[in-house]
Amino acid sequence: MSLTVNSLSTQNRTAKHPLQVAKRLEKFQRSKEALISQKDGIINLGRGFPNFDGPEFIKEAAIQAIRDGKNQYAQGFGVPELNIAIADRFRKETGLVVDPDNKVTVTNGCLEAISATVLGLINPGDEVILFSPLYDCYEGNLAMAGAKIISIPLQPPDFAIPIEKLKLTVSRSTRAIVINTPHNPTGKMFSLEELNDIASLCIENDVLVFADEVYHKLTFDMEHISIASLPGMFERTVTMNSLAKTFSLTGWKIGWAVAPSHLTWGLRLAHSFITFSNATPLQCAAAVALRAPDSYYVELKRDYMAKRAILVEGLKAVGFKVFPPNGTFFVLADHTPFGLENDVAFCEYLLKEVGVLAIPCSVFSFNPEEGKNLVRFVFCKDDETLRVAVERMKEKLRK
């Protein structure tokens, strides 16, 4: 099995209509999705979605909204009750008061918030800084916008921001910095010191920040801080989030962006040509979700800390070198003790011989060589699934 679409391309080379792709997307034909097996018996610790359902009270709210006739187009930037709920939660978490009508935009998941932000605010040739490894959709969206991408690698064991390198990289030519905290795939959380350093550079050089915070409630060892809450940063920050990770409702695709009016204008214009609006009853239910009591988040963190312990300790017992995450539901592990050539070869072996799916870290790396020693596992699965996966690896992997 390969990490490319070559096998599919081969089948179509002699076909009447061969596969076609725009040049700006050619490099993305390698895909982590190619490793996903549909065969029965595979334990999927690769893809970042739970194998359990979201809370009943939210699902009931969606059903009630459908029954109440809330089934037509919503206003493009979100149903009023959801925009208000987002603004209220943003105020509670950051201390910032935002106008829900002018500074909150509901999108088709956080991915569309990223797309609308990039397409609405980035011009061809603009320099944008990314930290690698990274959620691969950042690079894809920036490529579609024609941006000049500059990557700064984060290195194990702590994946700290190399501030001196960042200082040498940021300039008046830099349009934006993309940050993701808690961070996919490393599980790193940006410290207050790191965020302050980034903020100072952005203010000094008039740089925007696109902040992806979808895992902000899945934190374990330190408190999440929104960079928009730092002095001088709200006016230059787009903060993006979604319902998916916090409420285990990845299929609903309800996301949002919070930004000052002058940045909201551009992202909303792009949003109007991408999806325009989202499913109305699901937005109504999302508003109910965001009014959940604090006890919900306490239980969420408790449950995920237990899952993290099962997987982290289990991987160590198997023989991996593990980098425990401070947030998210991802774990990076060094596969090199098992003697395979690289991360792709290891994941192929793990899938075929062990029956466990993981993702090679090279697909998250701007330079694939940077990730070749690491693989990503997820622990957003029920406890029994995690334990069975660990036992399979203990039985079949050999150092």
CSV table of C-alpha atoms in Angstrom, one decimal:
chain,number,residue,atom,x,y,z
A,1,MET,CA,0.0,0.0,0.0
A,2,SER,CA,1.3,3.4,-0.9
A,3,LEU,CA,1.0,6.9,0.4
A,4,THR,CA,0.4,8.3,-3.1
A,5,VAL,CA,-2.4,8.1,-5.6
A,6,ASN,CA,0.0,6.4,-8.1
A,7,SER,CA,-2.0,3.2,-8.1
A,8,LEU,CA,-5.1,5.1,-9.0
A,9,SER,CA,-3.2,7.1,-11.6
A,10,THR,CA,-1.9,4.0,-13.2
A,11,GLN,CA,-5.3,2.6,-13.7
A,12,ASN,CA,-6.4,5.8,-15.4
A,13,ARG,CA,-3.4,6.6,-17.6
A,14,THR,CA,-4.8,4.7,-20.5
A,15,ALA,CA,-8.4,5.7,-19.8
A,16,LYS,CA,-10.3,8.1,-22.1
A,17,HIS,CA,-10.4,10.7,-19.3
A,18,PRO,CA,-7.2,10.5,-17.2
A,19,LEU,CA,-7.0,12.1,-13.8
A,20,GLN,CA,-6.5,15.8,-13.8
A,21,VAL,CA,-5.4,18.3,-11.1
A,22,ALA,CA,-4.5,22.0,-11.1
A,23,LYS,CA,-0.7,22.6,-10.8
A,24,ARG,CA,-1.2,24.4,-7.4
A,25,LEU,CA,-2.5,21.1,-6.0
A,26,GLU,CA,-0.1,18.6,-7.7
A,27,LYS,CA,2.1,18.2,-4.6
A,28,PHE,CA,-0.8,17.2,-2.4
A,29,GLN,CA,-1.5,14.0,-4.3
A,30,ARG,CA,0.3,12.1,-1.6
A,31,SER,CA,-2.3,11.6,1.1
A,32,LYS,CA,-2.6,10.2,4.5
A,33,GLU,CA,-6.0,9.0,3.6
A,34,ALA,CA,-4.4,6.4,1.2
A,35,LEU,CA,-3.4,4.3,4.2
A,36,ILE,CA,-6.9,3.9,5.5
A,37,SER,CA,-8.2,0.4,5.1
A,38,GLN,CA,-11.9,-0.5,4.8
A,39,LYS,CA,-11.2,-4.1,5.8
A,40,ASP,CA,-13.0,-5.5,8.9
A,41,GLY,CA,-10.9,-5.9,11.9
A,42,ILE,CA,-8.6,-2.9,11.5
A,43,ILE,CA,-8.4,-0.7,14.6
A,44,ASN,CA,-8.3,2.9,13.4
A,45,LEU,CA,-6.0,4.9,15.6
A,46,GLY,CA,-5.2,7.1,12.6
A,47,ARG,CA,-8.1,9.4,11.8
A,48,GLY,CA,-9.1,12.1,14.3
A,49,PHE,CA,-12.7,11.3,15.0
A,50,PRO,CA,-14.3,9.5,17.9
A,51,ASN,CA,-15.8,6.0,17.7
A,52,PHE,CA,-18.5,7.2,20.2
A,53,ASP,CA,-21.3,9.6,19.8
A,54,GLY,CA,-21.9,13.2,21.1
A,55,PRO,CA,-24.1,14.2,24.0
A,56,GLU,CA,-27.8,13.3,23.8
A,57,PHE,CA,-28.9,16.9,24.8
A,58,ILE,CA,-27.3,18.3,21.7
A,59,LYS,CA,-28.8,15.7,19.4
A,60,GLU,CA,-32.2,16.3,20.9
A,61,ALA,CA,-31.8,20.0,20.3
A,62,ALA,CA,-31.2,19.4,16.6
A,63,ILE,CA,-34.2,17.1,16.3
A,64,GLN,CA,-36.4,19.8,18.0
A,65,ALA,CA,-35.1,22.5,15.7
A,66,ILE,CA,-36.1,20.3,12.7
A,67,ARG,CA,-39.5,19.8,14.2
A,68,ASP,CA,-39.9,23.5,14.9
A,69,GLY,CA,-39.4,24.2,11.2
A,70,LYS,CA,-35.9,25.7,11.3
A,71,ASN,CA,-35.0,24.1,8.0
A,72,GLN,CA,-34.5,26.9,5.5
A,73,TYR,CA,-31.3,28.9,4.8
A,74,ALA,CA,-29.8,30.7,7.7
A,75,GLN,CA,-28.3,34.1,7.4
A,76,GLY,CA,-24.9,33.7,5.8
A,77,PHE,CA,-22.8,34.4,8.9
A,78,GLY,CA,-24.9,32.3,11.3
A,79,VAL,CA,-28.2,32.0,13.1
A,80,PRO,CA,-28.4,34.7,15.7
A,81,GLU,CA,-28.6,32.4,18.8
A,82,LEU,CA,-25.4,30.6,17.7
A,83,ASN,CA,-23.5,33.9,17.0
A,84,ILE,CA,-24.5,35.2,20.4
A,85,ALA,CA,-23.5,31.9,22.1
A,86,ILE,CA,-20.1,32.0,20.4
A,87,ALA,CA,-19.5,35.6,21.4
A,88,ASP,CA,-20.6,34.8,25.0
A,89,ARG,CA,-18.2,31.9,25.2
A,90,PHE,CA,-15.4,33.9,23.7
A,91,ARG,CA,-15.9,36.6,26.3
A,92,LYS,CA,-15.9,34.1,29.1
A,93,GLU,CA,-12.7,32.5,27.9
A,94,THR,CA,-10.7,35.5,26.8
A,95,GLY,CA,-12.3,38.5,28.5
A,96,LEU,CA,-12.9,40.1,25.1
A,97,VAL,CA,-16.4,41.4,24.3
A,98,VAL,CA,-17.2,41.0,20.6
A,99,ASP,CA,-20.3,42.0,18.6
A,100,PRO,CA,-21.9,38.7,17.4
A,101,ASP,CA,-23.3,40.4,14.3
A,102,ASN,CA,-20.1,42.0,13.1
A,103,LYS,CA,-17.2,39.9,14.5
A,104,VAL,CA,-18.5,36.3,14.5
A,105,THR,CA,-18.9,34.1,11.4
A,106,VAL,CA,-20.3,30.6,11.4
A,107,THR,CA,-18.6,28.3,8.9
A,108,ASN,CA,-18.7,24.8,7.6
A,109,GLY,CA,-16.4,23.4,10.2
A,110,CYS,CA,-13.1,24.9,11.2
A,111,LEU,CA,-11.6,23.9,7.9
A,112,GLU,CA,-13.9,26.3,6.0
A,113,ALA,CA,-13.0,29.0,8.6
A,114,ILE,CA,-9.4,28.4,7.5
A,115,SER,CA,-10.3,28.4,3.8
A,116,ALA,CA,-12.4,31.6,4.1
A,117,THR,CA,-9.8,33.4,6.1
A,118,VAL,CA,-7.0,32.5,3.7
A,119,LEU,CA,-8.9,33.2,0.5
A,120,GLY,CA,-10.5,36.3,1.9
A,121,LEU,CA,-7.3,37.9,3.4
A,122,ILE,CA,-4.3,36.5,1.5
A,123,ASN,CA,-3.1,37.7,-1.9
A,124,PRO,CA,-1.0,35.8,-4.3
A,125,GLY,CA,2.7,36.2,-3.3
A,126,ASP,CA,1.9,37.1,0.3
A,127,GLU,CA,4.4,35.5,2.8
A,128,VAL,CA,2.7,33.3,5.4
A,129,ILE,CA,4.6,31.4,8.1
A,130,LEU,CA,3.7,27.9,9.2
A,131,PHE,CA,5.1,25.7,11.9
A,132,SER,CA,5.8,22.1,10.8
A,133,PRO,CA,4.6,19.4,11.4
A,134,LEU,CA,1.2,20.9,10.7
A,135,TYR,CA,-2.4,20.2,9.9
A,136,ASP,CA,-2.0,19.7,6.2
A,137,CYS,CA,-5.0,21.7,5.1
A,138,TYR,CA,-3.2,24.9,6.0
A,139,GLU,CA,-0.6,24.3,3.3
A,140,GLY,CA,-3.3,23.3,0.8
A,141,ASN,CA,-5.4,26.4,1.4
A,142,LEU,CA,-2.5,28.7,1.2
A,143,ALA,CA,-1.4,27.0,-2.1
A,144,MET,CA,-4.9,27.7,-3.5
A,145,ALA,CA,-4.5,31.4,-2.5
A,146,GLY,CA,-1.1,31.6,-4.2
A,147,ALA,CA,0.7,32.4,-1.0
A,148,LYS,CA,4.5,32.2,-0.5
A,149,ILE,CA,4.8,29.6,2.3
A,150,ILE,CA,7.6,29.7,4.8
A,151,SER,CA,7.9,26.7,7.2
A,152,ILE,CA,9.6,26.7,10.5
A,153,PRO,CA,10.1,23.1,11.9
A,154,LEU,CA,9.3,22.2,15.5
A,155,GLN,CA,11.6,19.5,16.9
A,156,PRO,CA,11.1,16.8,19.5
A,157,PRO,CA,11.1,16.2,22.4
A,158,ASP,CA,9.2,19.4,23.4
A,159,PHE,CA,8.4,20.9,19.9
A,160,ALA,CA,9.3,24.4,21.2
A,161,ILE,CA,9.0,27.4,19.0
A,162,PRO,CA,12.5,28.3,17.8
A,163,ILE,CA,12.0,32.0,18.6
A,164,GLU,CA,15.4,33.2,17.3
A,165,LYS,CA,14.7,31.5,13.9
A,166,LEU,CA,11.2,33.1,13.9
A,167,LYS,CA,12.7,36.5,14.6
A,168,LEU,CA,15.0,36.1,11.6
A,169,THR,CA,12.1,35.0,9.5
A,170,VAL,CA,9.4,37.6,10.3
A,171,SER,CA,9.7,40.8,8.4
A,172,ARG,CA,7.5,43.6,6.9
A,173,SER,CA,7.0,41.1,4.0
A,174,THR,CA,5.2,38.7,6.2
A,175,ARG,CA,1.5,38.9,5.9
A,176,ALA,CA,0.4,36.2,8.5
A,177,ILE,CA,1.5,33.5,10.9
A,178,VAL,CA,-0.7,30.4,11.3
A,179,ILE,CA,-0.7,29.0,14.8
A,180,ASN,CA,-2.5,25.9,16.1
A,181,THR,CA,-2.7,25.4,19.9
A,182,PRO,CA,-3.2,22.8,21.2
A,183,HIS,CA,-1.3,21.6,18.2
A,184,ASN,CA,-2.1,18.8,15.7
A,185,PRO,CA,-0.2,16.5,15.3
A,186,THR,CA,2.3,17.0,18.2
A,187,GLY,CA,-0.2,17.7,21.1
A,188,LYS,CA,2.0,20.7,22.0
A,189,MET,CA,0.4,23.8,23.6
A,190,PHE,CA,2.0,27.1,23.0
A,191,SER,CA,3.3,28.7,26.3
A,192,LEU,CA,2.5,32.2,27.3
A,193,GLU,CA,6.1,33.1,26.7
A,194,GLU,CA,6.0,31.7,23.1
A,195,LEU,CA,2.7,33.5,22.4
A,196,ASN,CA,4.1,36.8,23.8
A,197,ASP,CA,7.1,36.5,21.5
A,198,ILE,CA,4.9,35.8,18.5
A,199,ALA,CA,2.7,38.7,19.5
A,200,SER,CA,5.6,41.1,19.8
A,201,LEU,CA,6.9,40.2,16.4
A,202,CYS,CA,3.4,40.6,14.8
A,203,ILE,CA,2.9,44.0,16.3
A,204,GLU,CA,6.3,45.2,15.4
A,205,ASN,CA,6.0,44.0,11.8
A,206,ASP,CA,2.2,44.5,11.3
A,207,VAL,CA,1.5,40.8,10.8
A,208,LEU,CA,-1.8,39.0,11.1
A,209,VAL,CA,-2.3,35.8,13.1
A,210,PHE,CA,-4.6,33.0,12.0
A,211,ALA,CA,-5.2,31.0,15.2
A,212,ASP,CA,-6.7,27.5,15.0
A,213,GLU,CA,-8.0,26.6,18.5
A,214,VAL,CA,-10.3,23.6,17.8
A,215,TYR,CA,-8.7,21.5,20.6
A,216,HIS,CA,-8.8,24.3,23.2
A,217,LYS,CA,-11.0,22.3,25.6
A,218,LEU,CA,-8.8,19.2,25.3
A,219,THR,CA,-5.9,20.4,27.5
A,220,PHE,CA,-4.2,18.3,30.2
A,221,ASP,CA,-1.1,19.8,31.8
A,222,MET,CA,-1.5,23.6,31.2
A,223,GLU,CA,-4.2,26.1,30.5
A,224,HIS,CA,-5.0,27.2,27.0
A,225,ILE,CA,-4.4,30.9,26.1
A,226,SER,CA,-5.9,32.6,23.1
A,227,ILE,CA,-3.3,34.8,21.4
A,228,ALA,CA,-6.2,37.2,20.6
A,229,SER,CA,-6.4,38.0,24.3
A,230,LEU,CA,-2.9,39.4,24.5
A,231,PRO,CA,-2.5,43.2,24.4
A,232,GLY,CA,-2.6,44.6,20.9
A,233,MET,CA,-3.5,41.2,19.3
A,234,PHE,CA,-7.3,41.1,18.8
A,235,GLU,CA,-7.2,43.7,16.1
A,236,ARG,CA,-4.8,41.4,14.0
A,237,THR,CA,-6.1,37.9,14.9
A,238,VAL,CA,-8.7,35.6,13.3
A,239,THR,CA,-9.5,33.0,16.0
A,240,MET,CA,-11.1,29.8,14.6
A,241,ASN,CA,-12.8,27.0,16.4
A,242,SER,CA,-15.6,24.3,15.9
A,243,LEU,CA,-18.1,22.1,17.7
A,244,ALA,CA,-16.5,18.9,16.4
A,245,LYS,CA,-13.7,18.0,18.9
A,246,THR,CA,-15.3,19.3,22.1
A,247,PHE,CA,-18.6,17.6,21.6
A,248,SER,CA,-17.7,14.5,19.5
A,249,LEU,CA,-19.8,15.7,16.6
A,250,THR,CA,-17.3,15.8,13.7
A,251,GLY,CA,-20.0,15.1,11.1
A,252,TRP,CA,-22.0,18.2,11.9
A,253,LYS,CA,-19.3,20.5,10.4
A,254,ILE,CA,-20.2,23.6,12.6
A,255,GLY,CA,-17.2,25.9,12.9
A,256,TRP,CA,-16.7,29.6,13.3
A,257,ALA,CA,-14.3,32.5,13.1
A,258,VAL,CA,-14.0,35.4,15.5
A,259,ALA,CA,-12.2,38.5,14.2
A,260,PRO,CA,-12.3,42.3,14.2
A,261,SER,CA,-14.7,43.8,11.7
A,262,HIS,CA,-12.0,44.8,9.2
A,263,LEU,CA,-10.8,41.2,9.0
A,264,THR,CA,-14.3,39.7,9.2
A,265,TRP,CA,-15.2,41.6,6.1
A,266,GLY,CA,-12.7,39.7,3.9
A,267,LEU,CA,-13.4,36.2,5.3
A,268,ARG,CA,-17.1,36.7,5.1
A,269,LEU,CA,-16.9,37.7,1.5
A,270,ALA,CA,-14.9,34.5,0.8
A,271,HIS,CA,-17.4,32.5,2.9
A,272,SER,CA,-20.3,33.8,0.8
A,273,PHE,CA,-18.8,32.1,-2.2
A,274,ILE,CA,-17.7,28.8,-0.5
A,275,THR,CA,-20.7,27.6,1.4
A,276,PHE,CA,-22.7,30.8,2.2
A,277,SER,CA,-24.5,29.2,5.2
A,278,ASN,CA,-24.6,26.0,7.2
A,279,ALA,CA,-27.3,23.6,8.2
A,280,THR,CA,-29.8,25.7,10.2
A,281,PRO,CA,-31.1,23.0,12.7
A,282,LEU,CA,-27.5,22.0,13.5
A,283,GLN,CA,-26.6,25.6,14.1
A,284,CYS,CA,-29.5,25.9,16.5
A,285,ALA,CA,-28.3,22.8,18.4
A,286,ALA,CA,-24.7,24.1,18.4
A,287,ALA,CA,-26.0,27.2,20.3
A,288,VAL,CA,-27.4,24.8,22.9
A,289,ALA,CA,-24.1,22.9,23.1
A,290,LEU,CA,-22.1,26.1,23.8
A,291,ARG,CA,-24.4,26.7,26.8
A,292,ALA,CA,-23.3,23.5,28.4
A,293,PRO,CA,-22.3,23.8,32.1
A,294,ASP,CA,-18.7,23.8,33.2
A,295,SER,CA,-19.2,20.3,34.6
A,296,TYR,CA,-19.3,19.0,31.0
A,297,TYR,CA,-15.8,20.2,30.3
A,298,VAL,CA,-14.5,18.8,33.6
A,299,GLU,CA,-15.8,15.4,32.6
A,300,LEU,CA,-14.5,15.7,29.1
A,301,LYS,CA,-11.0,16.5,30.3
A,302,ARG,CA,-11.1,13.7,32.9
A,303,ASP,CA,-12.2,11.1,30.3
A,304,TYR,CA,-9.6,12.2,27.8
A,305,MET,CA,-6.8,12.2,30.4
A,306,ALA,CA,-7.7,8.5,31.1
A,307,LYS,CA,-7.6,7.7,27.4
A,308,ARG,CA,-4.3,9.5,27.0
A,309,ALA,CA,-2.8,7.4,29.9
A,310,ILE,CA,-4.0,4.1,28.3
A,311,LEU,CA,-2.4,4.9,25.0
A,312,VAL,CA,0.8,6.7,26.1
A,313,GLU,CA,1.7,4.0,28.7
A,314,GLY,CA,0.7,1.3,26.3
A,315,LEU,CA,2.9,2.6,23.5
A,316,LYS,CA,5.8,2.9,25.9
A,317,ALA,CA,5.3,-0.8,27.0
A,318,VAL,CA,5.3,-1.8,23.3
A,319,GLY,CA,8.7,-0.2,22.9
A,320,PHE,CA,8.1,3.2,21.3
A,321,LYS,CA,9.7,6.4,22.3
A,322,VAL,CA,6.6,8.5,23.1
A,323,PHE,CA,6.1,12.2,23.3
A,324,PRO,CA,3.1,12.7,25.6
A,325,PRO,CA,0.8,15.5,24.5
A,326,ASN,CA,-0.2,18.5,26.6
A,327,GLY,CA,-3.5,18.8,24.6
A,328,THR,CA,-5.5,17.4,21.7
A,329,PHE,CA,-6.2,13.7,21.3
A,330,PHE,CA,-3.0,12.9,19.4
A,331,VAL,CA,0.2,11.2,20.4
A,332,LEU,CA,3.4,11.2,18.4
A,333,ALA,CA,5.8,8.2,18.8
A,334,ASP,CA,9.2,7.4,17.4
A,335,HIS,CA,9.0,4.1,15.5
A,336,THR,CA,12.7,3.7,14.9
A,337,PRO,CA,13.2,1.0,17.6
A,338,PHE,CA,11.4,-1.4,15.4
A,339,GLY,CA,13.9,-1.2,12.5
A,340,LEU,CA,11.7,-0.2,9.5
A,341,GLU,CA,13.0,2.2,6.9
A,342,ASN,CA,10.8,5.2,7.6
A,343,ASP,CA,7.3,6.2,8.9
A,344,VAL,CA,5.5,5.1,5.7
A,345,ALA,CA,7.0,1.7,5.8
A,346,PHE,CA,6.3,1.3,9.5
A,347,CYS,CA,2.6,2.4,9.1
A,348,GLU,CA,2.2,-0.1,6.2
A,349,TYR,CA,3.6,-2.9,8.3
A,350,LEU,CA,1.5,-1.9,11.3
A,351,LEU,CA,-1.6,-1.9,9.1
A,352,LYS,CA,-0.9,-5.2,7.3
A,353,GLU,CA,0.7,-7.3,10.0
A,354,VAL,CA,-0.8,-5.9,13.2
A,355,GLY,CA,-4.2,-4.6,12.1
A,356,VAL,CA,-3.7,-1.1,13.6
A,357,LEU,CA,-3.9,2.1,11.6
A,358,ALA,CA,-1.6,5.0,12.4
A,359,ILE,CA,-0.5,8.0,10.3
A,360,PRO,CA,3.0,8.7,9.1
A,361,CYS,CA,4.2,12.1,10.4
A,362,SER,CA,5.8,12.9,7.1
A,363,VAL,CA,2.4,13.8,5.6
A,364,PHE,CA,2.2,16.5,8.2
A,365,SER,CA,5.6,17.9,7.5
A,366,PHE,CA,6.4,20.7,5.1
A,367,ASN,CA,9.6,18.7,4.4
A,368,PRO,CA,8.7,15.0,4.6
A,369,GLU,CA,12.2,14.1,5.8
A,370,GLU,CA,11.5,16.0,9.0
A,371,GLY,CA,8.7,13.6,10.0
A,372,LYS,CA,10.1,10.2,8.8
A,373,ASN,CA,10.9,8.9,12.3
A,374,LEU,CA,7.5,9.7,13.8
A,375,VAL,CA,4.0,8.3,13.6
A,376,ARG,CA,0.7,9.7,14.9
A,377,PHE,CA,-1.8,7.8,16.9
A,378,VAL,CA,-5.2,9.1,18.2
A,379,PHE,CA,-6.9,8.3,21.5
A,380,CYS,CA,-10.4,9.6,20.7
A,381,LYS,CA,-11.6,6.0,20.9
A,382,ASP,CA,-13.4,4.1,23.7
A,383,ASP,CA,-11.1,2.6,26.3
A,384,GLU,CA,-11.5,-1.0,25.2
A,385,THR,CA,-10.5,-0.2,21.6
A,386,LEU,CA,-7.4,1.5,22.9
A,387,ARG,CA,-6.5,-1.4,25.1
A,388,VAL,CA,-7.0,-4.0,22.3
A,389,ALA,CA,-4.9,-1.9,20.0
A,390,VAL,CA,-2.1,-1.8,22.5
A,391,GLU,CA,-2.3,-5.6,23.1
A,392,ARG,CA,-2.1,-6.3,19.4
A,393,MET,CA,1.1,-4.2,19.1
A,394,LYS,CA,2.6,-5.9,22.2
A,395,GLU,CA,2.0,-9.3,20.6
A,396,LYS,CA,3.1,-8.6,17.1
A,397,LEU,CA,5.7,-5.8,17.1
A,398,ARG,CA,9.3,-6.8,17.9
A,399,LYS,CA,12.2,-4.5,18.5
